[in-house]
Amino acid sequence: MRLNRLQSVMDQVVARNGNEPEFLQAAQEVLESLEPVAERNPEWVAAGIFDRIVEPERQILFRVAWVDDAGKVQVNRGFRVQFNSAIGPYKGGLRFHPSVNLGIIKFLGFEQIFKNSLTGLPIGGGKGGSDFNPKGRSDGEIMRFCQSFMTELQRHIGPDTDVPAGDIGVGGREIGFMYGQYKRIRNDFTGVLTGKGIGWGGSLARTEATGYGLCYFMEEAMKPGGLSFDGATVVISGSGNVAIYATEKATQMGAKVVALSDSNGYIHDPDGIDLPLVKEIKEIRKGRIREYLAAHPAATYVDGCDGIWSIPCDIALPCATQNEIDGQAAALLVRNGCKAVGEGANMPSTPEAIECYLANGVVYGPAKAANAGGVATSALEMSQNSMRYSWTFEEVDRKLHQIMVDIHTQARSAAAEYGDPDNLMLGANIAGFLKVARAMYAQGIAY
Ligand code: NDP
Ligand code: 2IT
């Protein structure tokens, strides 16, 4: 699909953000999906809804200075992009990775608007992070970095304003250090961050939510084609939070997960991944995935991440990072018999890869829908914080499951209404957009 009515919107996005390729990629995909919506809703075009939705409401850039274990002063850059608050407080994770720049945070914040809308819960879109590299840093260094980061961030966030959480490089440990610093400065015990520890405001099942939710979504997406996890061979990239709990749920659903990766390489274990060992390596030791071989010499380890998509599988779940599957990798997956791709990571497939899935009838679960279980459960954490009450694991998991079923229904119905019933990417982009557009229209133009 090419742009027509929305070409001028995209031209402006390119003119303003030409040096941010990931943001341009995300905007182009969404605007292409929204062409038929613009055609049916000229009043939204006239009210500048499309022009406004691609421009963040606020972008905050700040210096993060901290002292390393050797006593040396380090300076990183901090980001928070508050993209859209039409349907609720800004909500989205923080990413700590050396590749982080404004364009990456903007693509993530933009995607978050539609994802959060799809959850059916009242959360707007935002994202933040830093170019800080946590690898090889001591707990003390991580703590001092997190504290310095929050010393600035705290003035921009709040439980009814903007509620950050984790993403790549930010898990329970980092949320703890940041929450402590927020409380120290503000003297408020509130739900200002999600992904908190159990016992101090965290929700049961938040840790598992993104990976579990991905499997719940894909189970629904695969049903019409008669596919399921039961008996399927699955390849999963990454070995972080999302990958680990996707492996756990896919295995519970009867699949055999045969590969996992990290940024150095991948392991292939045709007997099925030993998940307790991966948890021990990654969650406790914070080690490398190649350490798996010490306990499983029959498995293989290959340096470099790309080759993971050459392993034959029925279902592929990219759960590492953006653009990790290109057109060639997608073609290889299809050639080797892959029938379904579910995106645990944000924007893991390039536009060429997506074209390849759609042209070959692969069941494609787009990130905005498929990985929305994490942020949905963050919103459930916010609800529990507001009530000063905690639900059991089973209650949260049941709500998460229902939310993922509902997201799938919304995406499929919107896709059908717009004439391309199996295109869940089209459906997710449209369904996510409609609720935000109605809210923006109702709330008028001036802020
Ligand atoms: P983690 O930091 O827990 O794990 C990230 C994993 O991906 C690690 O195995 C990491 O390897 C690997 N990885 C990271 N960057 C790269 C890279 N450039 N190339 C190859 N591998 C890489 O993060 P999460 O599991 O939380 O996040 C994974 C993906 O899921 C991200 O795209 C994130 O945006 C998305 N996501 C996360 C949600 C959440 O709730 N956490 C919710 C929705 C989406 P290494 O250890 O070597 O760095
Ligand atoms: O990409 C994402 O949806 C996340 N990293 C989770 C965000 C959140 O607020 O829980």
Coordinates of C-alpha atoms and ligand atoms in Angstrom, one line a residue:
M1 CA 0.0 0.0 0.0
R2 CA 1.4 3.4 -0.9
L3 CA 0.7 6.8 0.7
N4 CA -1.8 9.1 -0.9
R5 CA -3.9 11.4 1.4
L6 CA -1.3 11.1 4.1
Q7 CA 1.8 11.6 1.9
S8 CA 2.1 15.3 3.0
V9 CA 2.1 14.1 6.7
M10 CA 4.9 11.7 5.9
D11 CA 6.8 14.4 4.0
Q12 CA 6.7 16.6 7.1
V13 CA 7.9 13.7 9.3
V14 CA 10.8 13.1 6.9
A15 CA 11.6 16.9 6.8
R16 CA 11.6 17.1 10.6
N17 CA 13.2 13.8 11.5
G18 CA 15.3 12.8 8.4
N19 CA 18.1 11.5 10.5
E20 CA 16.0 9.1 12.6
P21 CA 15.5 6.0 10.4
E22 CA 13.7 3.8 13.0
F23 CA 11.2 6.5 13.6
L24 CA 10.6 7.1 9.9
Q25 CA 10.1 3.3 9.5
A26 CA 7.5 3.1 12.3
A27 CA 5.7 6.3 11.0
Q28 CA 5.6 5.1 7.4
E29 CA 4.1 1.7 8.4
V30 CA 1.3 3.2 10.5
L31 CA 0.4 6.0 8.1
E32 CA 0.2 3.4 5.2
S33 CA -2.3 1.4 7.4
L34 CA -4.3 4.6 8.2
E35 CA -4.8 5.7 4.5
P36 CA -8.3 4.1 4.4
V37 CA -9.1 5.6 7.8
A38 CA -8.2 9.1 6.5
E39 CA -10.5 8.5 3.5
R40 CA -13.5 7.6 5.7
N41 CA -12.9 10.4 8.2
P42 CA -12.1 13.7 6.4
E43 CA -13.0 15.6 9.6
W44 CA -9.9 14.0 11.3
V45 CA -7.8 15.1 8.3
A46 CA -9.2 18.7 8.7
A47 CA -8.5 18.7 12.4
G48 CA -4.9 17.7 11.8
I49 CA -5.2 14.5 13.8
F50 CA -2.6 12.7 11.5
D51 CA -0.2 15.7 11.6
R52 CA -0.4 15.9 15.4
I53 CA -0.1 12.2 16.2
V54 CA 3.3 11.9 14.6
E55 CA 4.7 14.8 16.6
P56 CA 5.5 14.0 20.3
E57 CA 3.8 16.3 22.8
R58 CA 7.0 16.7 24.7
Q59 CA 10.7 15.5 24.3
I60 CA 13.0 15.7 27.3
L61 CA 16.8 15.3 26.9
F62 CA 19.1 15.5 29.9
R63 CA 22.6 14.9 31.1
V64 CA 23.2 12.0 33.5
A65 CA 26.5 12.3 35.3
W66 CA 27.7 9.6 37.7
V67 CA 30.9 8.3 39.2
D68 CA 32.2 4.8 38.3
D69 CA 34.0 2.3 40.6
A70 CA 37.4 3.7 39.6
G71 CA 36.3 7.2 40.7
K72 CA 36.0 8.5 37.2
V73 CA 33.1 10.8 36.2
Q74 CA 30.9 9.4 33.4
V75 CA 28.4 11.3 31.4
N76 CA 25.5 9.7 29.6
R77 CA 22.4 11.1 27.9
G78 CA 18.9 10.6 29.2
F79 CA 15.7 10.7 27.2
R80 CA 11.9 10.7 27.9
V81 CA 9.6 11.2 25.0
Q82 CA 6.0 12.0 26.1
F83 CA 4.3 11.2 22.9
N84 CA 0.6 11.2 23.4
S85 CA -1.7 11.6 26.5
A86 CA -5.1 11.6 24.8
I87 CA -6.4 8.5 26.5
G88 CA -4.3 8.4 29.7
P89 CA -1.0 9.3 31.4
Y90 CA 2.1 8.6 29.3
K91 CA 3.1 5.0 29.8
G92 CA 6.1 3.1 28.4
G93 CA 9.4 1.6 29.3
L94 CA 13.0 2.8 29.8
R95 CA 15.7 1.3 27.6
F96 CA 19.4 1.3 28.8
H97 CA 21.5 0.3 25.8
P98 CA 24.5 2.0 24.1
S99 CA 22.5 2.2 20.8
V100 CA 19.8 4.4 22.3
N101 CA 19.3 7.8 20.6
L102 CA 16.4 10.1 20.2
G103 CA 15.1 8.4 17.0
I104 CA 15.0 5.0 18.7
I105 CA 13.1 6.4 21.7
K106 CA 10.7 8.2 19.3
F107 CA 10.0 5.0 17.3
L108 CA 9.3 3.1 20.6
G109 CA 7.1 5.9 22.0
F110 CA 5.2 6.2 18.8
E111 CA 4.5 2.4 18.7
Q112 CA 3.5 2.6 22.4
I113 CA 0.6 5.0 21.6
F114 CA -1.2 2.3 19.5
K115 CA -0.2 -0.6 21.6
N116 CA -1.4 1.0 24.8
S117 CA -4.7 1.9 23.2
L118 CA -5.2 -1.7 22.1
T119 CA -5.0 -2.9 25.7
G120 CA -8.3 -1.2 26.3
L121 CA -6.8 0.4 29.5
P122 CA -6.4 4.1 30.0
I123 CA -2.7 4.7 29.2
G124 CA -1.1 7.1 26.8
G125 CA 2.2 6.6 24.9
G126 CA 5.7 7.4 26.0
K127 CA 9.2 5.9 26.1
G128 CA 12.6 6.8 27.6
G129 CA 16.0 5.6 28.4
S130 CA 19.7 6.2 28.1
D131 CA 22.8 5.4 26.0
F132 CA 24.2 3.9 29.3
N133 CA 25.7 0.4 28.7
P134 CA 25.0 -1.8 31.8
K135 CA 27.1 -4.7 30.6
G136 CA 30.1 -5.3 32.9
R137 CA 29.0 -2.7 35.4
S138 CA 28.9 -3.5 39.1
D139 CA 25.7 -3.3 41.1
G140 CA 27.1 -0.1 42.7
E141 CA 27.6 1.5 39.4
I142 CA 24.2 0.5 38.2
M143 CA 22.7 1.9 41.4
R144 CA 24.5 5.2 41.1
F145 CA 23.6 5.6 37.4
C146 CA 19.9 4.8 38.1
Q147 CA 19.9 7.3 41.0
S148 CA 21.4 10.1 38.9
F149 CA 19.0 9.3 36.0
M150 CA 16.0 9.5 38.4
T151 CA 17.3 12.8 40.0
E152 CA 16.4 14.5 36.7
L153 CA 13.5 12.3 35.5
Q154 CA 11.5 12.6 38.7
R155 CA 10.5 16.2 37.9
H156 CA 8.8 15.1 34.7
I157 CA 6.8 12.0 35.8
G158 CA 4.1 11.1 38.3
P159 CA 1.5 8.4 38.9
D160 CA -1.1 10.5 36.9
T161 CA 1.4 12.1 34.5
D162 CA 3.9 9.6 33.2
V163 CA 4.6 6.1 34.5
P164 CA 7.9 4.5 33.2
A165 CA 8.7 0.8 33.4
G166 CA 11.4 -1.6 32.1
D167 CA 12.6 -2.4 28.6
I168 CA 16.0 -3.6 27.3
G169 CA 18.6 -3.3 30.1
V170 CA 16.0 -2.3 32.7
G171 CA 14.6 -5.0 34.9
G172 CA 13.6 -5.4 38.5
R173 CA 17.0 -4.3 39.9
E174 CA 17.0 -1.0 38.0
I175 CA 13.4 -0.3 38.8
G176 CA 14.2 -0.8 42.5
F177 CA 17.1 1.7 42.4
M178 CA 15.0 4.3 40.5
Y179 CA 12.0 3.9 42.7
G180 CA 14.2 4.3 45.8
Q181 CA 15.6 7.5 44.4
Y182 CA 12.1 8.9 43.4
K183 CA 10.8 8.3 46.9
R184 CA 13.9 9.8 48.5
I185 CA 13.4 13.0 46.6
R186 CA 9.6 13.3 46.5
N187 CA 8.6 11.7 49.8
D188 CA 5.7 9.9 47.9
F189 CA 5.0 6.2 47.9
T190 CA 3.0 6.0 44.7
G191 CA 2.6 3.9 41.5
V192 CA 5.0 6.1 39.5
L193 CA 6.9 3.2 38.1
T194 CA 5.7 -0.3 37.2
G195 CA 7.6 -3.6 37.3
K196 CA 8.2 -2.9 41.0
G197 CA 9.1 -5.8 43.4
I198 CA 6.4 -7.9 45.0
G199 CA 5.9 -6.6 48.5
W200 CA 6.5 -2.9 47.6
G201 CA 3.8 -2.2 45.0
G202 CA 4.7 -4.6 42.2
S203 CA 2.1 -6.9 40.5
L204 CA 2.4 -10.6 40.4
A205 CA 2.8 -11.9 36.8
R206 CA 4.3 -8.6 35.5
T207 CA 7.6 -10.3 35.1
E208 CA 6.0 -13.1 33.0
A209 CA 3.4 -10.9 31.2
T210 CA 5.1 -9.9 27.9
G211 CA 6.2 -13.5 27.1
Y212 CA 3.0 -15.1 28.3
G213 CA 0.9 -12.5 26.5
L214 CA 2.8 -13.1 23.3
C215 CA 1.9 -16.8 23.4
Y216 CA -1.8 -16.1 24.3
F217 CA -2.0 -13.7 21.4
M218 CA -0.4 -16.1 18.9
E219 CA -2.6 -19.0 20.1
E220 CA -5.6 -16.9 19.0
A221 CA -4.0 -15.7 15.8
M222 CA -3.1 -19.2 14.7
K223 CA -6.5 -20.8 15.4
P224 CA -8.2 -19.8 12.1
G225 CA -5.4 -21.6 10.2
G226 CA -5.6 -24.7 12.4
L227 CA -2.2 -24.1 13.9
S228 CA -1.1 -24.2 17.5
F229 CA 1.9 -24.4 19.8
D230 CA 1.1 -28.0 20.6
G231 CA 3.8 -30.2 19.0
A232 CA 5.3 -27.2 17.2
T233 CA 9.1 -26.4 17.0
V234 CA 9.8 -22.9 18.0
V235 CA 12.8 -20.6 17.6
I236 CA 13.0 -17.6 19.9
S237 CA 15.6 -14.8 19.7
G238 CA 17.0 -13.0 22.7
S239 CA 17.3 -14.5 26.2
G240 CA 16.1 -11.6 28.3
N241 CA 12.8 -11.0 30.1
V242 CA 10.5 -11.5 27.0
A243 CA 12.3 -14.4 25.5
I244 CA 12.5 -16.4 28.8
Y245 CA 8.8 -16.1 29.6
A246 CA 7.8 -16.8 26.0
T247 CA 9.9 -19.9 26.2
E248 CA 8.2 -20.9 29.4
K249 CA 4.6 -20.4 28.1
A250 CA 5.2 -21.9 24.7
T251 CA 6.6 -25.0 26.4
Q252 CA 3.6 -25.2 28.7
M253 CA 1.4 -25.0 25.6
G254 CA 3.2 -28.1 24.2
A255 CA 5.8 -26.6 22.0
K256 CA 9.5 -27.5 21.8
V257 CA 11.7 -24.3 21.9
V258 CA 15.0 -25.2 20.2
A259 CA 17.0 -21.9 20.1
L260 CA 17.7 -18.8 22.1
S261 CA 20.3 -16.0 21.5
D262 CA 21.9 -12.9 22.9
S263 CA 23.8 -10.1 21.2
N264 CA 26.9 -12.4 20.9
G265 CA 25.4 -15.5 19.3
Y266 CA 22.8 -18.3 19.6
I267 CA 22.4 -21.8 21.0
H268 CA 20.6 -24.6 19.2
D269 CA 19.4 -27.5 21.4
P270 CA 17.3 -29.9 19.3
D271 CA 16.2 -31.7 22.5
G272 CA 14.5 -28.5 23.7
I273 CA 15.9 -25.6 25.7
D274 CA 16.7 -26.3 29.4
L275 CA 14.9 -23.2 30.7
P276 CA 15.9 -23.4 34.4
L277 CA 19.5 -23.3 33.3
V278 CA 18.9 -20.3 31.0
K279 CA 17.2 -18.5 33.9
E280 CA 20.1 -19.3 36.1
I281 CA 22.6 -18.0 33.5
K282 CA 20.7 -14.9 32.5
E283 CA 18.6 -13.8 35.5
I284 CA 21.0 -14.8 38.3
R285 CA 24.5 -14.8 36.9
K286 CA 23.8 -12.2 34.2
G287 CA 26.1 -14.3 32.0
R288 CA 26.2 -15.1 28.3
I289 CA 24.1 -17.6 26.4
R290 CA 27.1 -19.6 25.3
E291 CA 27.6 -20.7 28.9
Y292 CA 24.6 -23.1 28.2
L293 CA 27.1 -25.5 26.4
A294 CA 28.9 -26.3 29.6
A295 CA 25.9 -28.3 30.9
H296 CA 24.6 -29.4 27.4
P297 CA 27.6 -30.3 25.3
A298 CA 25.3 -31.8 22.6
A299 CA 23.8 -28.4 21.9
T300 CA 25.6 -26.1 19.5
Y301 CA 26.6 -22.4 19.8
V302 CA 27.1 -20.1 16.9
D303 CA 28.7 -16.7 17.0
G304 CA 26.6 -13.8 15.6
C305 CA 22.8 -13.5 15.9
D306 CA 21.5 -13.5 12.3
G307 CA 22.0 -17.3 11.7
I308 CA 19.3 -18.2 14.3
W309 CA 16.6 -17.7 11.5
S310 CA 18.2 -20.5 9.5
I311 CA 17.1 -23.1 12.0
P312 CA 13.9 -24.8 10.7
C313 CA 10.9 -24.1 12.8
D314 CA 7.1 -23.9 12.7
I315 CA 6.8 -20.7 14.7
A316 CA 9.4 -17.9 15.1
L317 CA 9.2 -15.5 18.0
P318 CA 11.7 -12.6 17.7
C319 CA 12.2 -11.3 21.2
A320 CA 15.5 -9.3 21.1
T321 CA 15.5 -6.0 19.3
Q322 CA 14.4 -3.9 16.3
N323 CA 15.0 -5.0 12.7
E324 CA 16.4 -8.4 13.7
I325 CA 14.6 -10.1 10.8
D326 CA 15.3 -8.7 7.3
G327 CA 13.8 -9.7 4.0
Q328 CA 16.4 -12.5 3.5
A329 CA 15.9 -14.0 7.0
A330 CA 12.1 -13.9 6.5
A331 CA 12.5 -15.7 3.1
L332 CA 14.7 -18.3 4.7
L333 CA 12.2 -18.9 7.5
V334 CA 9.4 -19.4 5.0
R335 CA 11.5 -21.7 2.8
N336 CA 12.2 -23.8 5.9
G337 CA 8.5 -24.2 6.6
C338 CA 7.8 -21.5 9.2
K339 CA 4.0 -20.9 9.4
A340 CA 3.8 -18.1 12.1
V341 CA 5.8 -15.2 13.3
G342 CA 4.9 -13.5 16.6
E343 CA 6.8 -10.3 17.6
G344 CA 7.8 -10.1 21.3
A345 CA 10.3 -7.4 20.5
N346 CA 9.3 -4.0 19.2
M347 CA 9.6 -3.7 15.4
P348 CA 11.8 -6.8 15.0
S349 CA 10.8 -7.2 11.3
T350 CA 11.9 -4.9 8.5
P351 CA 9.3 -3.8 6.0
E352 CA 10.7 -6.3 3.5
A353 CA 10.3 -9.1 6.1
I354 CA 6.7 -8.1 6.7
E355 CA 6.0 -8.1 3.0
C356 CA 7.4 -11.6 2.8
Y357 CA 5.2 -12.9 5.6
L358 CA 2.0 -11.4 4.1
A359 CA 2.9 -12.6 0.6
N360 CA 3.4 -16.2 1.8
G361 CA 0.4 -16.5 4.1
V362 CA 2.5 -16.6 7.3
V363 CA 0.4 -15.9 10.4
Y364 CA 1.9 -12.5 11.4
G365 CA 1.4 -11.2 15.0
P366 CA 2.6 -7.6 14.9
A367 CA 4.5 -6.2 17.9
K368 CA 1.9 -3.6 18.9
A369 CA -0.7 -6.3 19.4
A370 CA 1.4 -9.4 20.2
N371 CA 3.7 -7.9 22.9
A372 CA 1.1 -5.6 24.5
G373 CA 0.7 -8.0 27.5
G374 CA 3.6 -6.4 29.3
V375 CA 2.3 -2.9 29.3
A376 CA -1.3 -4.2 29.9
T377 CA -0.1 -5.8 33.1
S378 CA 1.7 -2.6 34.0
A379 CA -1.6 -0.9 33.8
L380 CA -3.0 -3.6 36.0
E381 CA -0.2 -2.8 38.5
M382 CA -1.3 0.8 38.4
S383 CA -4.9 -0.2 39.2
Q384 CA -3.7 -2.3 42.1
N385 CA -1.6 0.6 43.4
S386 CA -4.5 3.0 43.2
M387 CA -6.7 0.5 45.1
R388 CA -3.9 -0.2 47.6
Y389 CA -4.6 -3.9 47.0
S390 CA -3.0 -6.9 45.3
W391 CA -4.5 -9.5 43.1
T392 CA -3.2 -13.1 43.0
F393 CA -1.0 -14.4 40.3
E394 CA -4.0 -16.4 38.8
E395 CA -6.2 -13.3 38.8
V396 CA -3.7 -11.2 37.0
D397 CA -2.9 -14.0 34.5
R398 CA -6.6 -14.5 33.8
K399 CA -7.0 -10.8 33.1
L400 CA -3.9 -10.8 30.9
H401 CA -5.2 -13.7 28.9
Q402 CA -8.6 -12.0 28.3
I403 CA -6.8 -8.8 27.3
M404 CA -4.8 -10.7 24.7
V405 CA -7.9 -12.5 23.4
D406 CA -9.6 -9.1 23.1
I407 CA -6.7 -7.4 21.3
H408 CA -6.7 -10.2 18.8
T409 CA -10.5 -9.8 18.3
Q410 CA -10.1 -6.0 17.8
A411 CA -7.3 -6.4 15.3
R412 CA -9.1 -9.1 13.3
S413 CA -12.4 -7.2 13.2
A414 CA -10.7 -3.9 12.1
A415 CA -8.8 -5.8 9.4
A416 CA -12.0 -7.3 8.2
E417 CA -13.9 -4.0 8.3
Y418 CA -11.1 -2.5 6.1
G419 CA -11.2 -5.3 3.6
D420 CA -8.1 -7.4 4.4
P421 CA -9.3 -9.9 7.1
D422 CA -6.1 -11.8 7.8
N423 CA -3.8 -8.7 8.0
L424 CA -3.5 -8.3 11.7
M425 CA -0.9 -5.6 11.3
L426 CA -3.4 -3.4 9.4
G427 CA -6.1 -4.3 12.0
A428 CA -3.9 -3.5 15.0
N429 CA -2.7 -0.2 13.6
I430 CA -6.3 0.9 12.7
A431 CA -7.9 -0.4 15.9
G432 CA -5.2 1.2 18.1
F433 CA -5.5 4.5 16.2
L434 CA -9.3 4.9 16.3
K435 CA -9.6 5.2 20.1
V436 CA -6.8 7.8 20.3
A437 CA -8.1 9.7 17.3
R438 CA -11.6 10.0 18.8
A439 CA -10.1 11.2 22.1
M440 CA -7.9 13.8 20.3
Y441 CA -10.8 15.0 18.2
A442 CA -13.1 15.3 21.3
Q443 CA -10.4 17.2 23.2
G444 CA -9.9 20.0 20.6
I445 CA -6.7 21.3 19.2
A446 CA -5.0 23.7 21.7
Y447 CA -3.2 22.2 24.6
Ligands
NDP1 P1 16.2 -7.7 28.1 O1 17.2 -6.6 28.3 O2 15.7 -8.5 29.3 O3 16.7 -8.7 27.0 C1 17.1 -8.3 25.8 C2 17.6 -9.5 25.0 O4 17.8 -9.2 23.6 C3 19.0 -10.0 25.5 O5 19.1 -11.3 25.3 C4 19.9 -9.1 24.7 O6 21.2 -9.7 24.5 C5 19.2 -9.2 23.3 N1 19.6 -8.0 22.6 C6 19.4 -6.7 22.9 N2 19.9 -5.9 22.0 C7 20.3 -6.6 21.0 C8 20.9 -6.4 19.8 N3 21.1 -5.1 19.4 N4 21.2 -7.4 19.0 C9 21.0 -8.7 19.4 N5 20.4 -9.0 20.6 C10 20.1 -8.0 21.4 O7 15.0 -6.9 27.4 P2 13.5 -7.4 27.2 O8 13.4 -8.9 27.1 O9 12.7 -6.7 28.1 O10 13.2 -6.8 25.7 C11 13.3 -7.5 24.5 C12 12.5 -6.8 23.4 O11 11.1 -6.9 23.8 C13 12.8 -5.4 23.2 O12 12.5 -5.1 21.8 C14 11.7 -4.6 24.0 O13 11.5 -3.3 23.5 C15 10.6 -5.5 23.8 N6 9.5 -5.5 24.8 C16 9.7 -5.6 26.1 C17 8.7 -5.6 27.0 C18 8.9 -5.8 28.5 O14 7.9 -5.8 29.2 N7 10.1 -6.0 29.0 C19 7.3 -5.3 26.6 C20 7.2 -5.2 25.2 C21 8.2 -5.3 24.3 P3 22.4 -9.2 25.5 O15 22.2 -9.8 26.8 O16 23.7 -9.7 24.8 O17 22.3 -7.7 25.5
2IT2 O1 7.6 -2.0 25.0 C1 6.9 -2.1 26.0 O2 5.6 -2.2 25.9 C2 7.5 -2.1 27.3 N1 8.7 -2.1 27.4 C3 6.7 -2.2 28.5 C4 6.2 -0.9 29.0 C5 5.5 -0.8 30.3 O3 5.1 0.3 30.6 O4 5.2 -1.8 30.9

